[in-house]
Amino acid sequence: MTKNGKFITFEGIDGSGKSTQARLIQKFLRDNGYPSILTREPGGSTGAEDIRRLLVEGEPGRWSPETEILLFTAARRDHLERTILPALEAGKTVICDRFADSTRVYQGAARADLRDSVDQLHKLMIGREPDLTFIFDMDPEKSLTRGLARKSGEDRFEEFGLSFQQKLRAGFLALAQEFPERCLLVDGQDTPAGVHAQIRPPLMALLE
Ligand code: TYD
């Protein structure tokens, strides 16, 4: 019987460098013979990628925080069913760029005070936590410049501005304290090689 894989998430404010690091760590795992997949939220399955476009494009006020919770959770459920759980069951390490912690912080704390609704819906429809979560921390002034400079057309959340990013930062720091058994803070202002070196040892300790 194959041993179930581990579920690793990367979280943090917009432009904190987590997506680059998620790619680097998956390359490292691949090069070292660890079966793994790299996936992301919102998205990661065909249906969830369709929902992603509704969420990340358009005017900041396009959706209310309540509607956003429903859309992110719908996307997550599809992603979990079709991508994450099958990979874990096949013994693969799943590296996921954002997961439920983003909904807890973005919709549950920063956009609105809706953490109870987020938690109830999570319990009902998702019910799965990562084995390890890296929370990228950095100065929002720096990360926002990085994020908007990308001009990806997917900057609906960056458009909420600096005070929103500051709320997000506080929200992620509070989350790291709430779930100390699985969350590790990463200094996102370090060089890319330095951040990679922060992440590798705890990840390998979990996988070995
Ligand atoms: P992402 O593409 O990961 O953005 P970035 O590369 O800037 O980190 O995610 C898109 C946006 O969606 C991002 O601004 C965060 C937001 N988001 C939420 O508000 N709630 C959620 O549950 C998730 C998964 C993402």
PDB file of C-alpha atoms and ligand atoms in Angstrom:
ATOM      1  CA  MET A   1       0.000   0.000   0.000  1.00  0.00           C
ATOM      2  CA  THR A   2       1.304   3.476  -0.880  1.00  0.00           C
ATOM      3  CA  LYS A   3       1.822   5.835   2.026  1.00  0.00           C
ATOM      4  CA  ASN A   4      -0.247   9.013   1.708  1.00  0.00           C
ATOM      5  CA  GLY A   5       1.679  12.082   0.606  1.00  0.00           C
ATOM      6  CA  LYS A   6       2.096  15.267   2.630  1.00  0.00           C
ATOM      7  CA  PHE A   7       0.141  18.420   1.998  1.00  0.00           C
ATOM      8  CA  ILE A   8       2.269  21.610   2.098  1.00  0.00           C
ATOM      9  CA  THR A   9       0.856  25.121   1.656  1.00  0.00           C
ATOM     10  CA  PHE A  10       2.488  28.483   0.960  1.00  0.00           C
ATOM     11  CA  GLU A  11       0.666  31.525   2.307  1.00  0.00           C
ATOM     12  CA  GLY A  12       1.259  35.251   2.641  1.00  0.00           C
ATOM     13  CA  ILE A  13       0.375  38.696   1.357  1.00  0.00           C
ATOM     14  CA  ASP A  14       0.355  39.526  -2.360  1.00  0.00           C
ATOM     15  CA  GLY A  15       3.832  39.732  -3.887  1.00  0.00           C
ATOM     16  CA  SER A  16       5.588  38.126  -0.915  1.00  0.00           C
ATOM     17  CA  GLY A  17       7.553  35.750  -3.131  1.00  0.00           C
ATOM     18  CA  LYS A  18       5.723  32.573  -2.153  1.00  0.00           C
ATOM     19  CA  SER A  19       4.885  31.494  -5.715  1.00  0.00           C
ATOM     20  CA  THR A  20       8.542  31.673  -6.785  1.00  0.00           C
ATOM     21  CA  GLN A  21       9.526  29.667  -3.728  1.00  0.00           C
ATOM     22  CA  ALA A  22       6.798  27.092  -4.306  1.00  0.00           C
ATOM     23  CA  ARG A  23       8.221  26.546  -7.802  1.00  0.00           C
ATOM     24  CA  LEU A  24      11.793  26.297  -6.472  1.00  0.00           C
ATOM     25  CA  ILE A  25      10.877  23.767  -3.823  1.00  0.00           C
ATOM     26  CA  GLN A  26       8.949  21.593  -6.249  1.00  0.00           C
ATOM     27  CA  LYS A  27      11.933  21.592  -8.610  1.00  0.00           C
ATOM     28  CA  PHE A  28      14.131  20.587  -5.679  1.00  0.00           C
ATOM     29  CA  LEU A  29      11.786  17.718  -4.793  1.00  0.00           C
ATOM     30  CA  ARG A  30      11.589  16.565  -8.409  1.00  0.00           C
ATOM     31  CA  ASP A  31      15.361  16.677  -8.839  1.00  0.00           C
ATOM     32  CA  ASN A  32      15.745  14.599  -5.692  1.00  0.00           C
ATOM     33  CA  GLY A  33      13.267  11.913  -6.674  1.00  0.00           C
ATOM     34  CA  TYR A  34      10.322  12.879  -4.446  1.00  0.00           C
ATOM     35  CA  PRO A  35       7.025  12.464  -6.331  1.00  0.00           C
ATOM     36  CA  SER A  36       5.216  15.775  -6.035  1.00  0.00           C
ATOM     37  CA  ILE A  37       2.828  18.199  -7.689  1.00  0.00           C
ATOM     38  CA  LEU A  38       2.707  21.987  -7.650  1.00  0.00           C
ATOM     39  CA  THR A  39      -0.748  23.503  -7.615  1.00  0.00           C
ATOM     40  CA  ARG A  40      -2.420  26.788  -6.660  1.00  0.00           C
ATOM     41  CA  GLU A  41      -5.560  28.470  -5.402  1.00  0.00           C
ATOM     42  CA  PRO A  42      -7.847  29.803  -6.551  1.00  0.00           C
ATOM     43  CA  GLY A  43      -7.458  27.214  -9.310  1.00  0.00           C
ATOM     44  CA  GLY A  44      -5.613  23.933  -9.599  1.00  0.00           C
ATOM     45  CA  SER A  45      -8.341  22.033 -11.456  1.00  0.00           C
ATOM     46  CA  THR A  46     -10.254  22.844 -14.639  1.00  0.00           C
ATOM     47  CA  GLY A  47     -13.406  24.005 -12.855  1.00  0.00           C
ATOM     48  CA  ALA A  48     -11.516  25.910 -10.185  1.00  0.00           C
ATOM     49  CA  GLU A  49      -9.426  27.725 -12.823  1.00  0.00           C
ATOM     50  CA  ASP A  50     -12.712  28.873 -14.412  1.00  0.00           C
ATOM     51  CA  ILE A  51     -13.857  30.217 -11.030  1.00  0.00           C
ATOM     52  CA  ARG A  52     -10.423  31.861 -10.548  1.00  0.00           C
ATOM     53  CA  ARG A  53     -11.029  34.226 -13.458  1.00  0.00           C
ATOM     54  CA  LEU A  54     -14.211  35.462 -11.798  1.00  0.00           C
ATOM     55  CA  LEU A  55     -12.286  36.188  -8.610  1.00  0.00           C
ATOM     56  CA  VAL A  56      -8.993  37.780  -9.617  1.00  0.00           C
ATOM     57  CA  GLU A  57     -10.104  39.945 -12.558  1.00  0.00           C
ATOM     58  CA  GLY A  58     -12.301  43.043 -12.568  1.00  0.00           C
ATOM     59  CA  GLU A  59     -13.206  45.772 -10.136  1.00  0.00           C
ATOM     60  CA  PRO A  60     -12.314  45.401  -6.438  1.00  0.00           C
ATOM     61  CA  GLY A  61     -16.018  45.798  -5.548  1.00  0.00           C
ATOM     62  CA  ARG A  62     -17.174  43.139  -8.025  1.00  0.00           C
ATOM     63  CA  TRP A  63     -18.088  40.688  -5.237  1.00  0.00           C
ATOM     64  CA  SER A  64     -19.108  41.131  -1.628  1.00  0.00           C
ATOM     65  CA  PRO A  65     -16.899  39.342   0.924  1.00  0.00           C
ATOM     66  CA  GLU A  66     -19.725  36.823   1.527  1.00  0.00           C
ATOM     67  CA  THR A  67     -19.970  35.932  -2.175  1.00  0.00           C
ATOM     68  CA  GLU A  68     -16.197  35.650  -2.323  1.00  0.00           C
ATOM     69  CA  ILE A  69     -16.213  33.091   0.494  1.00  0.00           C
ATOM     70  CA  LEU A  70     -18.667  30.968  -1.486  1.00  0.00           C
ATOM     71  CA  LEU A  71     -16.697  31.250  -4.732  1.00  0.00           C
ATOM     72  CA  PHE A  72     -13.334  30.475  -3.110  1.00  0.00           C
ATOM     73  CA  THR A  73     -14.862  27.519  -1.268  1.00  0.00           C
ATOM     74  CA  ALA A  74     -16.520  26.190  -4.438  1.00  0.00           C
ATOM     75  CA  ALA A  75     -13.185  26.412  -6.250  1.00  0.00           C
ATOM     76  CA  ARG A  76     -11.410  24.756  -3.305  1.00  0.00           C
ATOM     77  CA  ARG A  77     -13.849  21.864  -3.143  1.00  0.00           C
ATOM     78  CA  ASP A  78     -13.306  21.074  -6.834  1.00  0.00           C
ATOM     79  CA  HIS A  79      -9.531  21.421  -6.438  1.00  0.00           C
ATOM     80  CA  LEU A  80      -9.544  19.132  -3.394  1.00  0.00           C
ATOM     81  CA  GLU A  81     -11.669  16.438  -5.054  1.00  0.00           C
ATOM     82  CA  ARG A  82      -9.951  16.401  -8.407  1.00  0.00           C
ATOM     83  CA  THR A  83      -6.332  17.355  -7.759  1.00  0.00           C
ATOM     84  CA  ILE A  84      -5.213  17.410  -4.115  1.00  0.00           C
ATOM     85  CA  LEU A  85      -6.750  14.241  -2.660  1.00  0.00           C
ATOM     86  CA  PRO A  86      -5.949  11.984  -5.654  1.00  0.00           C
ATOM     87  CA  ALA A  87      -2.302  13.150  -5.556  1.00  0.00           C
ATOM     88  CA  LEU A  88      -2.015  12.589  -1.784  1.00  0.00           C
ATOM     89  CA  GLU A  89      -3.572   9.151  -2.133  1.00  0.00           C
ATOM     90  CA  ALA A  90      -1.028   8.319  -4.846  1.00  0.00           C
ATOM     91  CA  GLY A  91       1.712   9.126  -2.315  1.00  0.00           C
ATOM     92  CA  LYS A  92       2.730  12.465  -3.829  1.00  0.00           C
ATOM     93  CA  THR A  93       3.761  15.570  -1.906  1.00  0.00           C
ATOM     94  CA  VAL A  94       1.324  18.359  -2.774  1.00  0.00           C
ATOM     95  CA  ILE A  95       2.812  21.864  -2.837  1.00  0.00           C
ATOM     96  CA  CYS A  96      -0.087  24.309  -2.913  1.00  0.00           C
ATOM     97  CA  ASP A  97       0.261  28.061  -3.455  1.00  0.00           C
ATOM     98  CA  ARG A  98      -2.493  29.341  -1.093  1.00  0.00           C
ATOM     99  CA  PHE A  99      -5.295  27.325   0.518  1.00  0.00           C
ATOM    100  CA  ALA A 100      -7.915  27.818   3.249  1.00  0.00           C
ATOM    101  CA  ASP A 101      -5.684  30.116   5.341  1.00  0.00           C
ATOM    102  CA  SER A 102      -6.018  32.722   2.571  1.00  0.00           C
ATOM    103  CA  THR A 103      -9.800  32.674   2.949  1.00  0.00           C
ATOM    104  CA  ARG A 104      -9.458  32.915   6.752  1.00  0.00           C
ATOM    105  CA  VAL A 105      -7.297  36.015   6.384  1.00  0.00           C
ATOM    106  CA  TYR A 106      -8.549  37.749   3.197  1.00  0.00           C
ATOM    107  CA  GLN A 107     -12.306  37.205   3.609  1.00  0.00           C
ATOM    108  CA  GLY A 108     -12.433  36.276   7.310  1.00  0.00           C
ATOM    109  CA  ALA A 109     -10.323  39.116   8.699  1.00  0.00           C
ATOM    110  CA  ALA A 110      -9.135  41.730   6.166  1.00  0.00           C
ATOM    111  CA  ARG A 111     -12.088  42.367   3.841  1.00  0.00           C
ATOM    112  CA  ALA A 112     -14.658  41.715   6.561  1.00  0.00           C
ATOM    113  CA  ASP A 113     -15.053  40.222   9.996  1.00  0.00           C
ATOM    114  CA  LEU A 114     -16.434  36.917   8.721  1.00  0.00           C
ATOM    115  CA  ARG A 115     -14.179  34.323  10.268  1.00  0.00           C
ATOM    116  CA  ASP A 116     -17.132  32.357  11.715  1.00  0.00           C
ATOM    117  CA  SER A 117     -18.732  31.933   8.294  1.00  0.00           C
ATOM    118  CA  VAL A 118     -15.381  30.946   6.794  1.00  0.00           C
ATOM    119  CA  ASP A 119     -14.850  28.330   9.503  1.00  0.00           C
ATOM    120  CA  GLN A 120     -18.341  26.869   9.230  1.00  0.00           C
ATOM    121  CA  LEU A 121     -18.149  26.523   5.477  1.00  0.00           C
ATOM    122  CA  HIS A 122     -14.659  25.050   5.714  1.00  0.00           C
ATOM    123  CA  LYS A 123     -15.847  22.440   8.189  1.00  0.00           C
ATOM    124  CA  LEU A 124     -18.823  21.566   6.034  1.00  0.00           C
ATOM    125  CA  MET A 125     -17.196  21.459   2.601  1.00  0.00           C
ATOM    126  CA  ILE A 126     -13.419  21.121   2.952  1.00  0.00           C
ATOM    127  CA  GLY A 127     -12.495  19.639   6.335  1.00  0.00           C
ATOM    128  CA  ARG A 128      -8.835  19.241   5.522  1.00  0.00           C
ATOM    129  CA  GLU A 129      -5.806  21.128   6.858  1.00  0.00           C
ATOM    130  CA  PRO A 130      -2.263  21.100   5.476  1.00  0.00           C
ATOM    131  CA  ASP A 131       0.483  19.111   7.220  1.00  0.00           C
ATOM    132  CA  LEU A 132       2.813  22.109   6.998  1.00  0.00           C
ATOM    133  CA  THR A 133       2.193  25.775   6.094  1.00  0.00           C
ATOM    134  CA  PHE A 134       4.877  28.336   5.273  1.00  0.00           C
ATOM    135  CA  ILE A 135       3.685  31.870   5.979  1.00  0.00           C
ATOM    136  CA  PHE A 136       5.694  34.464   4.069  1.00  0.00           C
ATOM    137  CA  ASP A 137       6.043  37.645   6.046  1.00  0.00           C
ATOM    138  CA  MET A 138       7.272  40.958   4.638  1.00  0.00           C
ATOM    139  CA  ASP A 139       6.730  44.712   4.604  1.00  0.00           C
ATOM    140  CA  PRO A 140       3.531  45.309   2.568  1.00  0.00           C
ATOM    141  CA  GLU A 141       4.984  48.468   1.015  1.00  0.00           C
ATOM    142  CA  LYS A 142       7.687  46.370  -0.618  1.00  0.00           C
ATOM    143  CA  SER A 143       5.460  43.454  -1.580  1.00  0.00           C
ATOM    144  CA  LEU A 144       2.798  45.695  -3.108  1.00  0.00           C
ATOM    145  CA  THR A 145       5.370  47.349  -5.379  1.00  0.00           C
ATOM    146  CA  ARG A 146       6.442  43.875  -6.510  1.00  0.00           C
ATOM    147  CA  GLY A 147       2.870  42.654  -7.011  1.00  0.00           C
ATOM    148  CA  LEU A 148       1.533  45.584  -9.026  1.00  0.00           C
ATOM    149  CA  ALA A 149       4.749  45.816 -11.071  1.00  0.00           C
ATOM    150  CA  ARG A 150       3.856  42.417 -12.525  1.00  0.00           C
ATOM    151  CA  LYS A 151       0.739  43.848 -14.242  1.00  0.00           C
ATOM    152  CA  SER A 152      -0.679  40.382 -14.569  1.00  0.00           C
ATOM    153  CA  GLY A 153      -4.280  41.544 -15.084  1.00  0.00           C
ATOM    154  CA  GLU A 154      -4.978  39.496 -11.944  1.00  0.00           C
ATOM    155  CA  ASP A 155      -4.500  42.278  -9.427  1.00  0.00           C
ATOM    156  CA  ARG A 156      -8.020  42.755  -8.142  1.00  0.00           C
ATOM    157  CA  PHE A 157      -6.837  42.149  -4.561  1.00  0.00           C
ATOM    158  CA  GLU A 158      -3.702  44.331  -4.898  1.00  0.00           C
ATOM    159  CA  GLU A 159      -6.050  47.163  -5.971  1.00  0.00           C
ATOM    160  CA  PHE A 160      -7.477  47.296  -2.439  1.00  0.00           C
ATOM    161  CA  GLY A 161      -4.268  49.172  -1.527  1.00  0.00           C
ATOM    162  CA  LEU A 162      -1.665  49.401   1.222  1.00  0.00           C
ATOM    163  CA  SER A 163      -3.893  49.487   4.316  1.00  0.00           C
ATOM    164  CA  PHE A 164      -5.565  46.280   3.094  1.00  0.00           C
ATOM    165  CA  GLN A 165      -2.146  44.612   2.696  1.00  0.00           C
ATOM    166  CA  GLN A 166      -1.245  45.768   6.231  1.00  0.00           C
ATOM    167  CA  LYS A 167      -4.396  44.126   7.590  1.00  0.00           C
ATOM    168  CA  LEU A 168      -3.496  40.977   5.692  1.00  0.00           C
ATOM    169  CA  ARG A 169      -0.030  40.930   7.192  1.00  0.00           C
ATOM    170  CA  ALA A 170      -1.445  41.209  10.709  1.00  0.00           C
ATOM    171  CA  GLY A 171      -3.975  38.502   9.867  1.00  0.00           C
ATOM    172  CA  PHE A 172      -1.315  36.066   8.684  1.00  0.00           C
ATOM    173  CA  LEU A 173       0.853  36.729  11.755  1.00  0.00           C
ATOM    174  CA  ALA A 174      -2.142  36.029  13.998  1.00  0.00           C
ATOM    175  CA  LEU A 175      -2.837  32.823  12.077  1.00  0.00           C
ATOM    176  CA  ALA A 176       0.738  31.609  12.625  1.00  0.00           C
ATOM    177  CA  GLN A 177       0.092  31.969  16.362  1.00  0.00           C
ATOM    178  CA  GLU A 178      -3.298  30.292  16.146  1.00  0.00           C
ATOM    179  CA  PHE A 179      -1.934  27.176  14.412  1.00  0.00           C
ATOM    180  CA  PRO A 180       1.650  26.903  15.707  1.00  0.00           C
ATOM    181  CA  GLU A 181       1.748  23.126  15.184  1.00  0.00           C
ATOM    182  CA  ARG A 182       1.653  23.438  11.397  1.00  0.00           C
ATOM    183  CA  CYS A 183       2.605  27.058  10.580  1.00  0.00           C
ATOM    184  CA  LEU A 184       6.146  28.344  10.118  1.00  0.00           C
ATOM    185  CA  LEU A 185       6.948  31.996   9.482  1.00  0.00           C
ATOM    186  CA  VAL A 186       9.360  32.743   6.653  1.00  0.00           C
ATOM    187  CA  ASP A 187      11.215  36.047   6.235  1.00  0.00           C
ATOM    188  CA  GLY A 188      10.128  36.980   2.706  1.00  0.00           C
ATOM    189  CA  GLN A 189      12.577  39.881   2.509  1.00  0.00           C
ATOM    190  CA  ASP A 190      15.556  37.517   2.429  1.00  0.00           C
ATOM    191  CA  THR A 191      17.157  36.770  -0.982  1.00  0.00           C
ATOM    192  CA  PRO A 192      15.468  34.030  -3.054  1.00  0.00           C
ATOM    193  CA  ALA A 193      18.299  31.617  -2.152  1.00  0.00           C
ATOM    194  CA  GLY A 194      18.015  32.644   1.501  1.00  0.00           C
ATOM    195  CA  VAL A 195      14.268  32.020   1.577  1.00  0.00           C
ATOM    196  CA  HIS A 196      14.768  28.634  -0.083  1.00  0.00           C
ATOM    197  CA  ALA A 197      17.286  27.775   2.639  1.00  0.00           C
ATOM    198  CA  GLN A 198      14.709  28.700   5.316  1.00  0.00           C
ATOM    199  CA  ILE A 199      12.127  26.359   3.812  1.00  0.00           C
ATOM    200  CA  ARG A 200      14.098  23.261   2.903  1.00  0.00           C
ATOM    201  CA  PRO A 201      15.097  21.880   6.333  1.00  0.00           C
ATOM    202  CA  PRO A 202      11.604  21.834   7.928  1.00  0.00           C
ATOM    203  CA  LEU A 203      10.115  20.418   4.731  1.00  0.00           C
ATOM    204  CA  MET A 204      12.692  17.652   4.488  1.00  0.00           C
ATOM    205  CA  ALA A 205      12.233  16.861   8.180  1.00  0.00           C
ATOM    206  CA  LEU A 206       8.568  16.207   7.424  1.00  0.00           C
ATOM    207  CA  LEU A 207       9.215  14.135   4.299  1.00  0.00           C
ATOM    208  CA  GLU A 208      12.036  11.937   5.623  1.00  0.00           C
TER     209      GLU A 208
HETATM  210  P1  TYD B   1      -2.677  34.435  -6.185  1.00  0.00           P
HETATM  211  O1  TYD B   1      -2.739  34.177  -7.630  1.00  0.00           O
HETATM  212  O2  TYD B   1      -1.999  33.436  -5.340  1.00  0.00           O
HETATM  213  O3  TYD B   1      -2.005  35.877  -5.996  1.00  0.00           O
HETATM  214  P2  TYD B   1      -0.499  36.210  -5.663  1.00  0.00           P
HETATM  215  O4  TYD B   1       0.348  35.586  -6.746  1.00  0.00           O
HETATM  216  O5  TYD B   1      -0.466  37.708  -5.672  1.00  0.00           O
HETATM  217  O6  TYD B   1      -0.224  35.634  -4.322  1.00  0.00           O
HETATM  218  O7  TYD B   1      -4.162  34.647  -5.586  1.00  0.00           O
HETATM  219  C1  TYD B   1      -5.062  35.531  -6.172  1.00  0.00           C
HETATM  220  C2  TYD B   1      -5.674  36.456  -5.167  1.00  0.00           C
HETATM  221  O8  TYD B   1      -6.760  35.827  -4.497  1.00  0.00           O
HETATM  222  C3  TYD B   1      -4.719  36.949  -4.104  1.00  0.00           C
HETATM  223  O9  TYD B   1      -4.774  38.347  -4.094  1.00  0.00           O
HETATM  224  C4  TYD B   1      -5.293  36.404  -2.835  1.00  0.00           C
HETATM  225  C5  TYD B   1      -6.734  36.152  -3.124  1.00  0.00           C
HETATM  226  N1  TYD B   1      -7.342  35.039  -2.348  1.00  0.00           N
HETATM  227  C6  TYD B   1      -8.353  35.306  -1.431  1.00  0.00           C
HETATM  228  O10 TYD B   1      -8.736  36.461  -1.238  1.00  0.00           O
HETATM  229  N2  TYD B   1      -8.945  34.270  -0.758  1.00  0.00           N
HETATM  230  C7  TYD B   1      -8.574  32.975  -0.956  1.00  0.00           C
HETATM  231  O11 TYD B   1      -9.136  32.049  -0.344  1.00  0.00           O
HETATM  232  C8  TYD B   1      -7.513  32.704  -1.909  1.00  0.00           C
HETATM  233  C9  TYD B   1      -7.088  31.292  -2.165  1.00  0.00           C
HETATM  234  C10 TYD B   1      -6.918  33.769  -2.578  1.00  0.00           C
END
